[in-house]
Amino acid sequence: MAVKGPIPRPGVLDIEAYVPGERAVPGGGTPIKLSSNENPLGPSPQAIAAFKAAAADLDRYPDGSASALRKAIGRAHGLNPERIVCGAGSDELLNLVAHAYLGPGDEAICTEHGFLVYRIVTLGSGAKPVVAPEKDLRTDVDAILARVTPRTKMVFIANPNNPTGTYIPFDEVRRLHRGLPAGVLLALDSAYSEYVRRNDYEAGIELVATSENVVMTRTFSKIHGLASLRLGWAYCPAGVADALNRIRGPFNISGAAISAGVAALEDRAHVERSVAHNETWLPWLASEIERLGLKVTPSVGNFLLVHFPVDGRRNADAADAALKANSIIVRKMGGYGLPCALRVTIGTEAENRAVVEALAHFMIGKGS
Ligand SMILES: Cc1ncc(COP(=O)(O)O)c(C=O)c1O
């Protein structure tokens, strides 16, 4: 198509816009939404109260440095607030990091089934995404290191990764970091770190604190149940924090997000309840789905990647349609190069049971 008018910079039109999880089913009604890895318990009641109280100050600009929130994050995680940068979701932070460190001629390495935003922010910065294959749906450090060239400026990994749910032990992350030239920035996306219960796992705090070229991103959208608020944070080396603070919007975090974020961090009991819920229902849902004869990738997150036969009546598209017919929305994975899989977020007990029931009917060929 001939473009009339201004032409976006190279790379922008190569982007396939991110397709969010669906939120409605044909025919209306309130669906069971298991398509975006949200917290089935919702946010802390204290966060909701803080959000409502913030309505009294809507006429004033917020504190542009989100100082109270950075201090609260620092207290909760034992971090220096000066090294924390907040963003409208970790998506914004990933975008900011890419725009600060990537440009035309540069390359950024992402993994085969890595979170799609890495590709989008790389292309949006005019740089080239380079894909490193995974091994058994897991980040492969050697494959990443083999793709480093003088043009490489960034490496993005999510640990655990979305949509696979797999993780690599922190020794592997350290090995990756050791293999990267000092001028390559490693972006460690730890959006699901709170859910992981493995002795060999770390979110990356110490690695950031002891190096100049690692940034860790975190989110309030998952464990804190605040996806609609759009709130995330990055823990950065001083130089990276300085760069992000120069290019971010001066008031990128709303006052309501600052207040609700602080309250969410202070409600440790809610975080623990959310983790405990996941610890109960993640293994339950995985084993119930496996009992139906489907393969499930072992997950340490709050979601499962479920694999369906390649063709025939029991394929992933047919399963998705059958779930939708039962008002259950999960995530199709074609965009992630996994057309035979569906990603299912862990829901409430009733929602998880509804998924198993609908899938059981689907597998034996009954129901809609
Ligand atoms: C791995 C990963 N990183 C980042 C995000 C974005 O989170 P946020 O809501 O903070 O932008 C998601 C959301 O699904 C994710 O799965």
mmCIF file of C-alpha atoms and ligand atoms in Angstrom:
data_model
loop_
_atom_site.group_PDB
_atom_site.id
_atom_site.type_symbol
_atom_site.label_atom_id
_atom_site.label_comp_id
_atom_site.label_asym_id
_atom_site.label_seq_id
_atom_site.Cartn_x
_atom_site.Cartn_y
_atom_site.Cartn_z
ATOM 1 C CA MET A 1 0.000 0.000 0.000
ATOM 2 C CA ALA A 2 1.389 3.428 -0.968
ATOM 3 C CA VAL A 3 1.810 5.479 2.194
ATOM 4 C CA LYS A 4 0.626 9.062 1.998
ATOM 5 C CA GLY A 5 1.980 11.541 4.501
ATOM 6 C CA PRO A 6 4.761 11.075 7.040
ATOM 7 C CA ILE A 7 6.500 7.715 7.093
ATOM 8 C CA PRO A 8 7.390 6.130 10.454
ATOM 9 C CA ARG A 9 11.036 5.339 11.153
ATOM 10 C CA PRO A 10 12.355 2.016 9.786
ATOM 11 C CA GLY A 11 11.185 -0.905 11.892
ATOM 12 C CA VAL A 12 7.890 0.586 13.072
ATOM 13 C CA LEU A 13 5.816 -0.875 10.236
ATOM 14 C CA ASP A 14 7.477 -4.276 10.752
ATOM 15 C CA ILE A 15 5.830 -4.460 14.166
ATOM 16 C CA GLU A 16 2.824 -6.687 14.553
ATOM 17 C CA ALA A 17 0.893 -4.833 17.226
ATOM 18 C CA TYR A 18 0.599 -6.702 20.527
ATOM 19 C CA VAL A 19 -2.689 -8.583 20.793
ATOM 20 C CA PRO A 20 -3.895 -8.511 24.406
ATOM 21 C CA GLY A 21 -5.825 -11.392 25.967
ATOM 22 C CA GLU A 22 -9.473 -11.374 24.946
ATOM 23 C CA ARG A 23 -11.943 -10.196 27.585
ATOM 24 C CA ALA A 24 -15.398 -10.992 26.202
ATOM 25 C CA VAL A 25 -17.208 -13.988 24.769
ATOM 26 C CA PRO A 26 -19.862 -13.954 22.031
ATOM 27 C CA GLY A 27 -23.277 -13.554 23.576
ATOM 28 C CA GLY A 28 -22.027 -11.370 26.430
ATOM 29 C CA GLY A 29 -22.191 -12.191 30.112
ATOM 30 C CA THR A 30 -19.256 -12.250 32.473
ATOM 31 C CA PRO A 31 -16.691 -14.718 31.163
ATOM 32 C CA ILE A 32 -14.092 -16.634 33.116
ATOM 33 C CA LYS A 33 -11.070 -14.627 32.002
ATOM 34 C CA LEU A 34 -7.887 -16.679 32.154
ATOM 35 C CA SER A 35 -6.123 -14.963 29.273
ATOM 36 C CA SER A 36 -3.725 -12.440 30.829
ATOM 37 C CA ASN A 37 -2.131 -14.027 33.912
ATOM 38 C CA GLU A 38 -3.970 -11.724 36.280
ATOM 39 C CA ASN A 39 -4.384 -12.450 39.991
ATOM 40 C CA PRO A 40 -7.619 -14.396 40.639
ATOM 41 C CA LEU A 41 -7.773 -12.928 44.152
ATOM 42 C CA GLY A 42 -7.709 -9.362 42.784
ATOM 43 C CA PRO A 43 -5.852 -6.532 44.512
ATOM 44 C CA SER A 44 -5.352 -5.949 48.223
ATOM 45 C CA PRO A 45 -8.412 -4.233 49.773
ATOM 46 C CA GLN A 46 -5.937 -1.691 51.156
ATOM 47 C CA ALA A 47 -4.754 -0.893 47.625
ATOM 48 C CA ILE A 48 -8.355 -0.382 46.511
ATOM 49 C CA ALA A 49 -8.987 1.950 49.466
ATOM 50 C CA ALA A 50 -5.812 3.939 48.675
ATOM 51 C CA PHE A 51 -6.851 4.198 45.023
ATOM 52 C CA LYS A 52 -10.274 5.544 46.019
ATOM 53 C CA ALA A 53 -8.754 8.027 48.450
ATOM 54 C CA ALA A 54 -6.509 9.327 45.656
ATOM 55 C CA ALA A 55 -9.656 10.549 43.851
ATOM 56 C CA ALA A 56 -9.606 13.581 46.160
ATOM 57 C CA ASP A 57 -6.391 14.812 44.492
ATOM 58 C CA LEU A 58 -7.150 14.311 40.804
ATOM 59 C CA ASP A 59 -6.613 17.994 40.022
ATOM 60 C CA ARG A 60 -2.955 17.979 41.107
ATOM 61 C CA TYR A 61 -0.004 16.599 39.194
ATOM 62 C CA PRO A 62 1.511 13.621 40.983
ATOM 63 C CA ASP A 63 5.022 13.560 42.420
ATOM 64 C CA GLY A 64 6.983 13.098 39.192
ATOM 65 C CA SER A 65 9.713 11.164 40.973
ATOM 66 C CA ALA A 66 7.200 8.725 42.581
ATOM 67 C CA SER A 67 9.351 9.103 45.663
ATOM 68 C CA ALA A 68 6.933 7.479 48.177
ATOM 69 C CA LEU A 69 6.505 4.466 45.912
ATOM 70 C CA ARG A 70 10.220 4.037 45.253
ATOM 71 C CA LYS A 71 10.863 4.223 48.994
ATOM 72 C CA ALA A 72 8.141 1.625 49.643
ATOM 73 C CA ILE A 73 9.646 -0.695 47.000
ATOM 74 C CA GLY A 74 13.058 -0.108 48.563
ATOM 75 C CA ARG A 75 11.707 -1.029 52.017
ATOM 76 C CA ALA A 76 9.886 -4.121 50.760
ATOM 77 C CA HIS A 77 12.869 -5.497 48.837
ATOM 78 C CA GLY A 78 15.867 -4.005 50.660
ATOM 79 C CA LEU A 79 16.876 -1.780 47.719
ATOM 80 C CA ASN A 80 18.284 1.682 47.202
ATOM 81 C CA PRO A 81 15.333 3.834 46.001
ATOM 82 C CA GLU A 82 17.727 5.929 43.896
ATOM 83 C CA ARG A 83 18.222 2.923 41.663
ATOM 84 C CA ILE A 84 14.492 2.308 41.164
ATOM 85 C CA VAL A 85 12.580 3.742 38.213
ATOM 86 C CA CYS A 86 8.806 3.306 38.057
ATOM 87 C CA GLY A 87 6.795 2.973 34.897
ATOM 88 C CA ALA A 88 3.255 2.566 33.605
ATOM 89 C CA GLY A 89 3.584 -1.209 33.722
ATOM 90 C CA SER A 90 6.841 -3.008 33.105
ATOM 91 C CA ASP A 91 5.907 -2.683 29.432
ATOM 92 C CA GLU A 92 6.727 1.014 29.642
ATOM 93 C CA LEU A 93 10.046 0.272 31.328
ATOM 94 C CA LEU A 94 11.011 -2.269 28.652
ATOM 95 C CA ASN A 95 10.154 0.358 26.063
ATOM 96 C CA LEU A 96 12.211 3.007 27.842
ATOM 97 C CA VAL A 97 15.220 0.721 28.188
ATOM 98 C CA ALA A 98 15.064 -0.144 24.483
ATOM 99 C CA HIS A 99 14.742 3.502 23.465
ATOM 100 C CA ALA A 100 17.637 4.490 25.691
ATOM 101 C CA TYR A 101 20.045 1.776 24.512
ATOM 102 C CA LEU A 102 19.022 0.652 21.021
ATOM 103 C CA GLY A 103 19.073 2.386 17.674
ATOM 104 C CA PRO A 104 19.406 1.660 13.955
ATOM 105 C CA GLY A 105 22.188 -0.834 13.245
ATOM 106 C CA ASP A 106 21.963 -2.394 16.724
ATOM 107 C CA GLU A 107 20.759 -5.883 17.555
ATOM 108 C CA ALA A 108 18.841 -7.146 20.577
ATOM 109 C CA ILE A 109 18.628 -10.849 21.330
ATOM 110 C CA CYS A 110 15.324 -12.369 22.478
ATOM 111 C CA THR A 111 14.413 -16.008 22.984
ATOM 112 C CA GLU A 112 12.338 -18.110 20.600
ATOM 113 C CA HIS A 113 9.136 -18.037 22.644
ATOM 114 C CA GLY A 114 10.014 -14.979 24.700
ATOM 115 C CA PHE A 115 7.531 -12.286 25.725
ATOM 116 C CA LEU A 116 6.494 -10.487 22.510
ATOM 117 C CA VAL A 117 7.001 -6.998 23.859
ATOM 118 C CA TYR A 118 10.814 -7.411 23.507
ATOM 119 C CA ARG A 119 10.481 -7.708 19.736
ATOM 120 C CA ILE A 120 8.085 -4.755 19.610
ATOM 121 C CA VAL A 121 10.300 -2.401 21.624
ATOM 122 C CA THR A 122 13.391 -3.471 19.668
ATOM 123 C CA LEU A 123 11.781 -2.756 16.293
ATOM 124 C CA GLY A 124 10.250 0.428 17.691
ATOM 125 C CA SER A 125 13.756 1.624 18.536
ATOM 126 C CA GLY A 126 14.939 1.022 14.977
ATOM 127 C CA ALA A 127 17.056 -1.984 15.999
ATOM 128 C CA LYS A 128 16.930 -5.596 14.825
ATOM 129 C CA PRO A 129 15.559 -8.432 16.961
ATOM 130 C CA VAL A 130 17.703 -11.576 16.843
ATOM 131 C CA VAL A 131 15.980 -14.753 17.983
ATOM 132 C CA ALA A 132 17.858 -17.370 20.017
ATOM 133 C CA PRO A 133 16.265 -20.842 19.898
ATOM 134 C CA GLU A 134 15.087 -22.392 23.155
ATOM 135 C CA LYS A 135 15.744 -25.927 24.364
ATOM 136 C CA ASP A 136 12.606 -27.785 25.472
ATOM 137 C CA LEU A 137 10.798 -24.426 25.707
ATOM 138 C CA ARG A 138 13.494 -23.119 28.060
ATOM 139 C CA THR A 139 15.911 -20.222 27.632
ATOM 140 C CA ASP A 140 19.170 -21.606 26.209
ATOM 141 C CA VAL A 141 22.127 -19.545 27.420
ATOM 142 C CA ASP A 142 24.535 -21.041 24.894
ATOM 143 C CA ALA A 143 22.194 -20.231 22.010
ATOM 144 C CA ILE A 144 22.014 -16.623 23.203
ATOM 145 C CA LEU A 145 25.778 -16.283 23.627
ATOM 146 C CA ALA A 146 26.338 -17.789 20.176
ATOM 147 C CA ARG A 147 24.313 -14.918 18.672
ATOM 148 C CA VAL A 148 26.234 -12.068 20.275
ATOM 149 C CA THR A 149 27.997 -9.907 17.676
ATOM 150 C CA PRO A 150 29.623 -6.473 17.811
ATOM 151 C CA ARG A 151 26.167 -5.126 16.925
ATOM 152 C CA THR A 152 24.489 -6.677 19.969
ATOM 153 C CA LYS A 153 23.444 -4.003 22.463
ATOM 154 C CA MET A 154 20.804 -5.782 24.536
ATOM 155 C CA VAL A 155 19.608 -9.226 25.595
ATOM 156 C CA PHE A 156 16.041 -9.674 26.884
ATOM 157 C CA ILE A 157 15.025 -12.684 28.933
ATOM 158 C CA ALA A 158 11.988 -13.286 31.086
ATOM 159 C CA ASN A 159 12.705 -15.575 34.004
ATOM 160 C CA PRO A 160 10.285 -17.285 34.408
ATOM 161 C CA ASN A 161 9.268 -16.830 30.810
ATOM 162 C CA ASN A 162 5.792 -16.023 29.579
ATOM 163 C CA PRO A 163 4.184 -17.968 27.851
ATOM 164 C CA THR A 164 6.217 -21.110 28.544
ATOM 165 C CA GLY A 165 6.242 -20.854 32.358
ATOM 166 C CA THR A 166 9.758 -22.304 32.436
ATOM 167 C CA TYR A 167 12.746 -20.780 34.216
ATOM 168 C CA ILE A 168 16.501 -21.122 34.268
ATOM 169 C CA PRO A 169 18.480 -21.456 37.528
ATOM 170 C CA PHE A 170 20.238 -18.273 38.546
ATOM 171 C CA ASP A 171 23.649 -19.823 37.931
ATOM 172 C CA GLU A 172 22.643 -19.921 34.290
ATOM 173 C CA VAL A 173 21.666 -16.239 34.354
ATOM 174 C CA ARG A 174 25.080 -15.462 35.894
ATOM 175 C CA ARG A 175 26.775 -17.521 33.179
ATOM 176 C CA LEU A 176 24.849 -15.574 30.543
ATOM 177 C CA HIS A 177 25.912 -12.303 32.137
ATOM 178 C CA ARG A 178 29.560 -13.380 32.353
ATOM 179 C CA GLY A 179 29.535 -14.219 28.651
ATOM 180 C CA LEU A 180 28.228 -10.803 27.567
ATOM 181 C CA PRO A 181 30.518 -7.917 26.698
ATOM 182 C CA ALA A 182 30.357 -5.079 29.256
ATOM 183 C CA GLY A 183 28.612 -2.846 26.729
ATOM 184 C CA VAL A 184 25.641 -5.196 26.307
ATOM 185 C CA LEU A 185 22.692 -4.539 28.609
ATOM 186 C CA LEU A 186 20.962 -7.634 29.997
ATOM 187 C CA ALA A 187 17.269 -6.948 30.663
ATOM 188 C CA LEU A 188 16.017 -9.458 33.175
ATOM 189 C CA ASP A 189 12.223 -9.467 33.197
ATOM 190 C CA SER A 190 11.136 -10.911 36.540
ATOM 191 C CA ALA A 191 7.403 -10.225 36.193
ATOM 192 C CA TYR A 192 6.489 -13.596 37.738
ATOM 193 C CA SER A 193 9.325 -13.909 40.258
ATOM 194 C CA GLU A 194 7.073 -13.792 43.332
ATOM 195 C CA TYR A 195 5.440 -17.060 42.286
ATOM 196 C CA VAL A 196 8.655 -19.048 41.975
ATOM 197 C CA ARG A 197 9.432 -21.480 44.788
ATOM 198 C CA ARG A 198 12.755 -22.988 43.724
ATOM 199 C CA ASN A 199 16.026 -22.940 45.664
ATOM 200 C CA ASP A 200 18.072 -22.279 42.549
ATOM 201 C CA TYR A 201 16.014 -19.252 41.477
ATOM 202 C CA GLU A 202 16.668 -15.548 42.058
ATOM 203 C CA ALA A 203 14.871 -12.545 40.595
ATOM 204 C CA GLY A 204 18.153 -10.731 39.905
ATOM 205 C CA ILE A 205 18.459 -8.090 42.632
ATOM 206 C CA GLU A 206 22.027 -8.976 43.601
ATOM 207 C CA LEU A 207 23.203 -9.210 40.009
ATOM 208 C CA VAL A 208 21.874 -5.715 39.313
ATOM 209 C CA ALA A 209 23.496 -4.405 42.491
ATOM 210 C CA THR A 210 26.892 -5.800 41.557
ATOM 211 C CA SER A 211 27.081 -4.995 37.845
ATOM 212 C CA GLU A 212 26.752 -2.052 35.501
ATOM 213 C CA ASN A 213 24.915 -3.793 32.673
ATOM 214 C CA VAL A 214 21.928 -5.640 34.156
ATOM 215 C CA VAL A 215 18.458 -4.177 34.661
ATOM 216 C CA MET A 216 15.608 -6.074 36.328
ATOM 217 C CA THR A 217 11.968 -5.237 35.627
ATOM 218 C CA ARG A 218 9.059 -6.081 37.929
ATOM 219 C CA THR A 219 5.316 -5.524 37.838
ATOM 220 C CA PHE A 220 2.319 -4.832 40.074
ATOM 221 C CA SER A 221 0.074 -6.484 37.460
ATOM 222 C CA LYS A 222 0.533 -10.090 38.569
ATOM 223 C CA ILE A 223 1.077 -10.890 42.252
ATOM 224 C CA HIS A 224 -0.386 -7.543 43.380
ATOM 225 C CA GLY A 225 -3.468 -7.899 41.174
ATOM 226 C CA LEU A 226 -3.196 -4.339 39.838
ATOM 227 C CA ALA A 227 -2.994 -4.893 36.078
ATOM 228 C CA SER A 228 -5.424 -2.108 35.243
ATOM 229 C CA LEU A 229 -3.458 0.415 37.323
ATOM 230 C CA ARG A 230 -0.439 0.094 34.941
ATOM 231 C CA LEU A 231 2.438 -0.005 37.376
ATOM 232 C CA GLY A 232 5.872 -1.568 37.208
ATOM 233 C CA TRP A 233 9.396 -0.812 38.346
ATOM 234 C CA ALA A 234 12.945 -1.375 37.281
ATOM 235 C CA TYR A 235 15.969 -1.889 39.506
ATOM 236 C CA CYS A 236 18.921 -0.411 37.691
ATOM 237 C CA PRO A 237 22.613 0.392 37.827
ATOM 238 C CA ALA A 238 23.041 4.135 38.491
ATOM 239 C CA GLY A 239 23.823 4.885 34.832
ATOM 240 C CA VAL A 240 20.732 3.074 33.563
ATOM 241 C CA ALA A 241 18.461 4.765 36.131
ATOM 242 C CA ASP A 242 19.875 8.115 35.033
ATOM 243 C CA ALA A 243 19.225 7.355 31.343
ATOM 244 C CA LEU A 244 15.652 6.169 31.983
ATOM 245 C CA ASN A 245 14.876 9.216 34.135
ATOM 246 C CA ARG A 246 16.001 11.485 31.311
ATOM 247 C CA ILE A 247 13.680 9.987 28.708
ATOM 248 C CA ARG A 248 10.615 8.939 30.704
ATOM 249 C CA GLY A 249 7.524 11.134 30.805
ATOM 250 C CA PRO A 250 7.896 13.597 33.695
ATOM 251 C CA PHE A 251 4.686 12.298 35.346
ATOM 252 C CA ASN A 252 4.577 8.751 33.965
ATOM 253 C CA ILE A 253 3.024 7.295 37.131
ATOM 254 C CA SER A 254 -0.348 8.632 38.260
ATOM 255 C CA GLY A 255 -0.974 9.730 41.845
ATOM 256 C CA ALA A 256 -3.526 6.942 42.239
ATOM 257 C CA ALA A 257 -0.963 4.382 41.106
ATOM 258 C CA ILE A 258 1.601 5.721 43.575
ATOM 259 C CA SER A 259 -0.889 5.499 46.489
ATOM 260 C CA ALA A 260 -2.289 2.093 45.561
ATOM 261 C CA GLY A 261 1.188 0.706 44.874
ATOM 262 C CA VAL A 262 2.447 1.735 48.313
ATOM 263 C CA ALA A 263 -0.608 0.163 49.989
ATOM 264 C CA ALA A 264 -0.210 -3.042 47.965
ATOM 265 C CA LEU A 265 3.402 -3.407 49.053
ATOM 266 C CA GLU A 266 2.441 -2.931 52.696
ATOM 267 C CA ASP A 267 -0.189 -5.687 52.555
ATOM 268 C CA ARG A 268 2.212 -8.621 52.822
ATOM 269 C CA ALA A 269 -0.624 -10.924 53.878
ATOM 270 C CA HIS A 270 -2.342 -10.405 50.528
ATOM 271 C CA VAL A 271 0.849 -11.250 48.650
ATOM 272 C CA GLU A 272 1.264 -14.397 50.741
ATOM 273 C CA ARG A 273 -2.364 -15.398 50.147
ATOM 274 C CA SER A 274 -1.859 -14.947 46.420
ATOM 275 C CA VAL A 275 1.306 -17.065 46.400
ATOM 276 C CA ALA A 276 -0.360 -19.776 48.519
ATOM 277 C CA HIS A 277 -3.363 -19.855 46.193
ATOM 278 C CA ASN A 278 -1.077 -20.375 43.225
ATOM 279 C CA GLU A 279 0.904 -23.057 45.033
ATOM 280 C CA THR A 280 -2.308 -24.997 45.613
ATOM 281 C CA TRP A 281 -3.940 -24.587 42.212
ATOM 282 C CA LEU A 282 -1.014 -24.574 39.768
ATOM 283 C CA PRO A 283 -0.081 -28.221 40.478
ATOM 284 C CA TRP A 284 -3.740 -29.213 40.779
ATOM 285 C CA LEU A 285 -4.663 -27.768 37.381
ATOM 286 C CA ALA A 286 -1.529 -29.191 35.744
ATOM 287 C CA SER A 287 -2.194 -32.713 36.974
ATOM 288 C CA GLU A 288 -5.935 -32.611 36.189
ATOM 289 C CA ILE A 289 -5.208 -31.475 32.633
ATOM 290 C CA GLU A 290 -2.507 -34.114 32.231
ATOM 291 C CA ARG A 291 -5.004 -36.742 33.397
ATOM 292 C CA LEU A 292 -7.077 -35.798 30.359
ATOM 293 C CA GLY A 293 -4.184 -36.907 28.153
ATOM 294 C CA LEU A 294 -2.799 -33.470 27.368
ATOM 295 C CA LYS A 295 0.807 -32.407 27.782
ATOM 296 C CA VAL A 296 1.483 -29.496 30.117
ATOM 297 C CA THR A 297 4.832 -27.705 30.231
ATOM 298 C CA PRO A 298 6.046 -27.627 33.875
ATOM 299 C CA SER A 299 5.436 -24.054 35.051
ATOM 300 C CA VAL A 300 6.731 -21.972 37.952
ATOM 301 C CA GLY A 301 4.472 -19.016 37.094
ATOM 302 C CA ASN A 302 0.733 -18.416 37.527
ATOM 303 C CA PHE A 303 -0.200 -20.010 34.211
ATOM 304 C CA LEU A 304 0.152 -23.231 32.252
ATOM 305 C CA LEU A 305 1.057 -23.912 28.656
ATOM 306 C CA VAL A 306 -1.171 -26.773 27.508
ATOM 307 C CA HIS A 307 -0.346 -28.665 24.314
ATOM 308 C CA PHE A 308 -2.974 -30.157 22.004
ATOM 309 C CA PRO A 309 -2.669 -32.615 19.125
ATOM 310 C CA VAL A 310 -1.492 -31.011 15.883
ATOM 311 C CA ASP A 311 -4.582 -31.794 13.882
ATOM 312 C CA GLY A 312 -7.833 -33.641 14.085
ATOM 313 C CA ARG A 313 -10.791 -32.669 16.248
ATOM 314 C CA ARG A 314 -8.787 -32.150 19.433
ATOM 315 C CA ASN A 315 -6.503 -29.354 18.251
ATOM 316 C CA ALA A 316 -5.841 -26.077 20.084
ATOM 317 C CA ASP A 317 -8.250 -24.001 17.986
ATOM 318 C CA ALA A 318 -11.053 -26.461 18.629
ATOM 319 C CA ALA A 319 -10.211 -26.490 22.352
ATOM 320 C CA ASP A 320 -10.247 -22.708 22.443
ATOM 321 C CA ALA A 321 -13.668 -22.674 20.762
ATOM 322 C CA ALA A 322 -14.988 -25.289 23.189
ATOM 323 C CA LEU A 323 -13.744 -23.312 26.181
ATOM 324 C CA LYS A 324 -15.270 -20.124 24.783
ATOM 325 C CA ALA A 325 -18.578 -21.914 24.346
ATOM 326 C CA ASN A 326 -18.375 -22.423 28.123
ATOM 327 C CA SER A 327 -17.560 -18.718 28.633
ATOM 328 C CA ILE A 328 -13.912 -19.489 29.393
ATOM 329 C CA ILE A 329 -11.294 -17.298 27.741
ATOM 330 C CA VAL A 330 -7.714 -18.529 27.557
ATOM 331 C CA ARG A 331 -4.861 -17.351 25.325
ATOM 332 C CA LYS A 332 -4.144 -18.682 21.860
ATOM 333 C CA MET A 333 -0.431 -19.014 21.209
ATOM 334 C CA GLY A 334 -0.032 -18.713 17.428
ATOM 335 C CA GLY A 335 1.653 -15.317 17.850
ATOM 336 C CA TYR A 336 4.285 -17.004 20.006
ATOM 337 C CA GLY A 337 5.028 -19.697 17.428
ATOM 338 C CA LEU A 338 3.092 -22.259 19.468
ATOM 339 C CA PRO A 339 -0.094 -22.783 17.425
ATOM 340 C CA CYS A 340 -0.769 -26.158 19.060
ATOM 341 C CA ALA A 341 -0.823 -24.741 22.582
ATOM 342 C CA LEU A 342 -3.137 -22.660 24.746
ATOM 343 C CA ARG A 343 -2.015 -20.699 27.792
ATOM 344 C CA VAL A 344 -4.298 -20.940 30.805
ATOM 345 C CA THR A 345 -3.990 -18.599 33.777
ATOM 346 C CA ILE A 346 -4.578 -20.076 37.228
ATOM 347 C CA GLY A 347 -7.994 -18.836 38.340
ATOM 348 C CA THR A 348 -10.156 -19.134 41.421
ATOM 349 C CA GLU A 349 -11.027 -22.634 42.583
ATOM 350 C CA ALA A 350 -14.371 -22.493 40.757
ATOM 351 C CA GLU A 351 -12.717 -21.205 37.575
ATOM 352 C CA ASN A 352 -10.043 -23.914 37.626
ATOM 353 C CA ARG A 353 -12.682 -26.600 38.112
ATOM 354 C CA ALA A 354 -14.706 -25.123 35.243
ATOM 355 C CA VAL A 355 -11.651 -25.333 32.961
ATOM 356 C CA VAL A 356 -11.093 -28.997 33.808
ATOM 357 C CA GLU A 357 -14.748 -29.830 33.317
ATOM 358 C CA ALA A 358 -14.901 -28.060 29.934
ATOM 359 C CA LEU A 359 -11.662 -29.664 28.751
ATOM 360 C CA ALA A 360 -12.819 -33.093 29.923
ATOM 361 C CA HIS A 361 -15.999 -32.744 27.831
ATOM 362 C CA PHE A 362 -13.932 -31.525 24.918
ATOM 363 C CA MET A 363 -11.545 -34.467 25.112
ATOM 364 C CA ILE A 364 -14.305 -37.055 25.171
ATOM 365 C CA GLY A 365 -16.151 -35.236 22.427
ATOM 366 C CA LYS A 366 -19.168 -34.131 24.469
ATOM 367 C CA GLY A 367 -20.564 -30.685 25.106
ATOM 368 C CA SER A 368 -20.510 -27.705 22.819
HETATM 369 C C1 LIG B 1 7.043 -11.595 31.049
HETATM 370 C C2 LIG B 1 6.196 -10.371 31.150
HETATM 371 N N1 LIG B 1 6.805 -9.192 31.261
HETATM 372 C C3 LIG B 1 6.104 -8.048 31.352
HETATM 373 C C4 LIG B 1 4.730 -8.058 31.312
HETATM 374 C C5 LIG B 1 4.017 -6.755 31.319
HETATM 375 O O1 LIG B 1 3.529 -6.450 32.533
HETATM 376 P P1 LIG B 1 2.953 -5.015 32.868
HETATM 377 O O2 LIG B 1 1.511 -5.201 33.118
HETATM 378 O O3 LIG B 1 3.720 -4.611 34.096
HETATM 379 O O4 LIG B 1 3.234 -4.096 31.732
HETATM 380 C C6 LIG B 1 4.047 -9.260 31.201
HETATM 381 C C7 LIG B 1 2.576 -9.277 31.131
HETATM 382 O O5 LIG B 1 1.940 -10.225 30.769
HETATM 383 C C8 LIG B 1 4.800 -10.447 31.117
HETATM 384 O O6 LIG B 1 4.201 -11.636 30.976
#
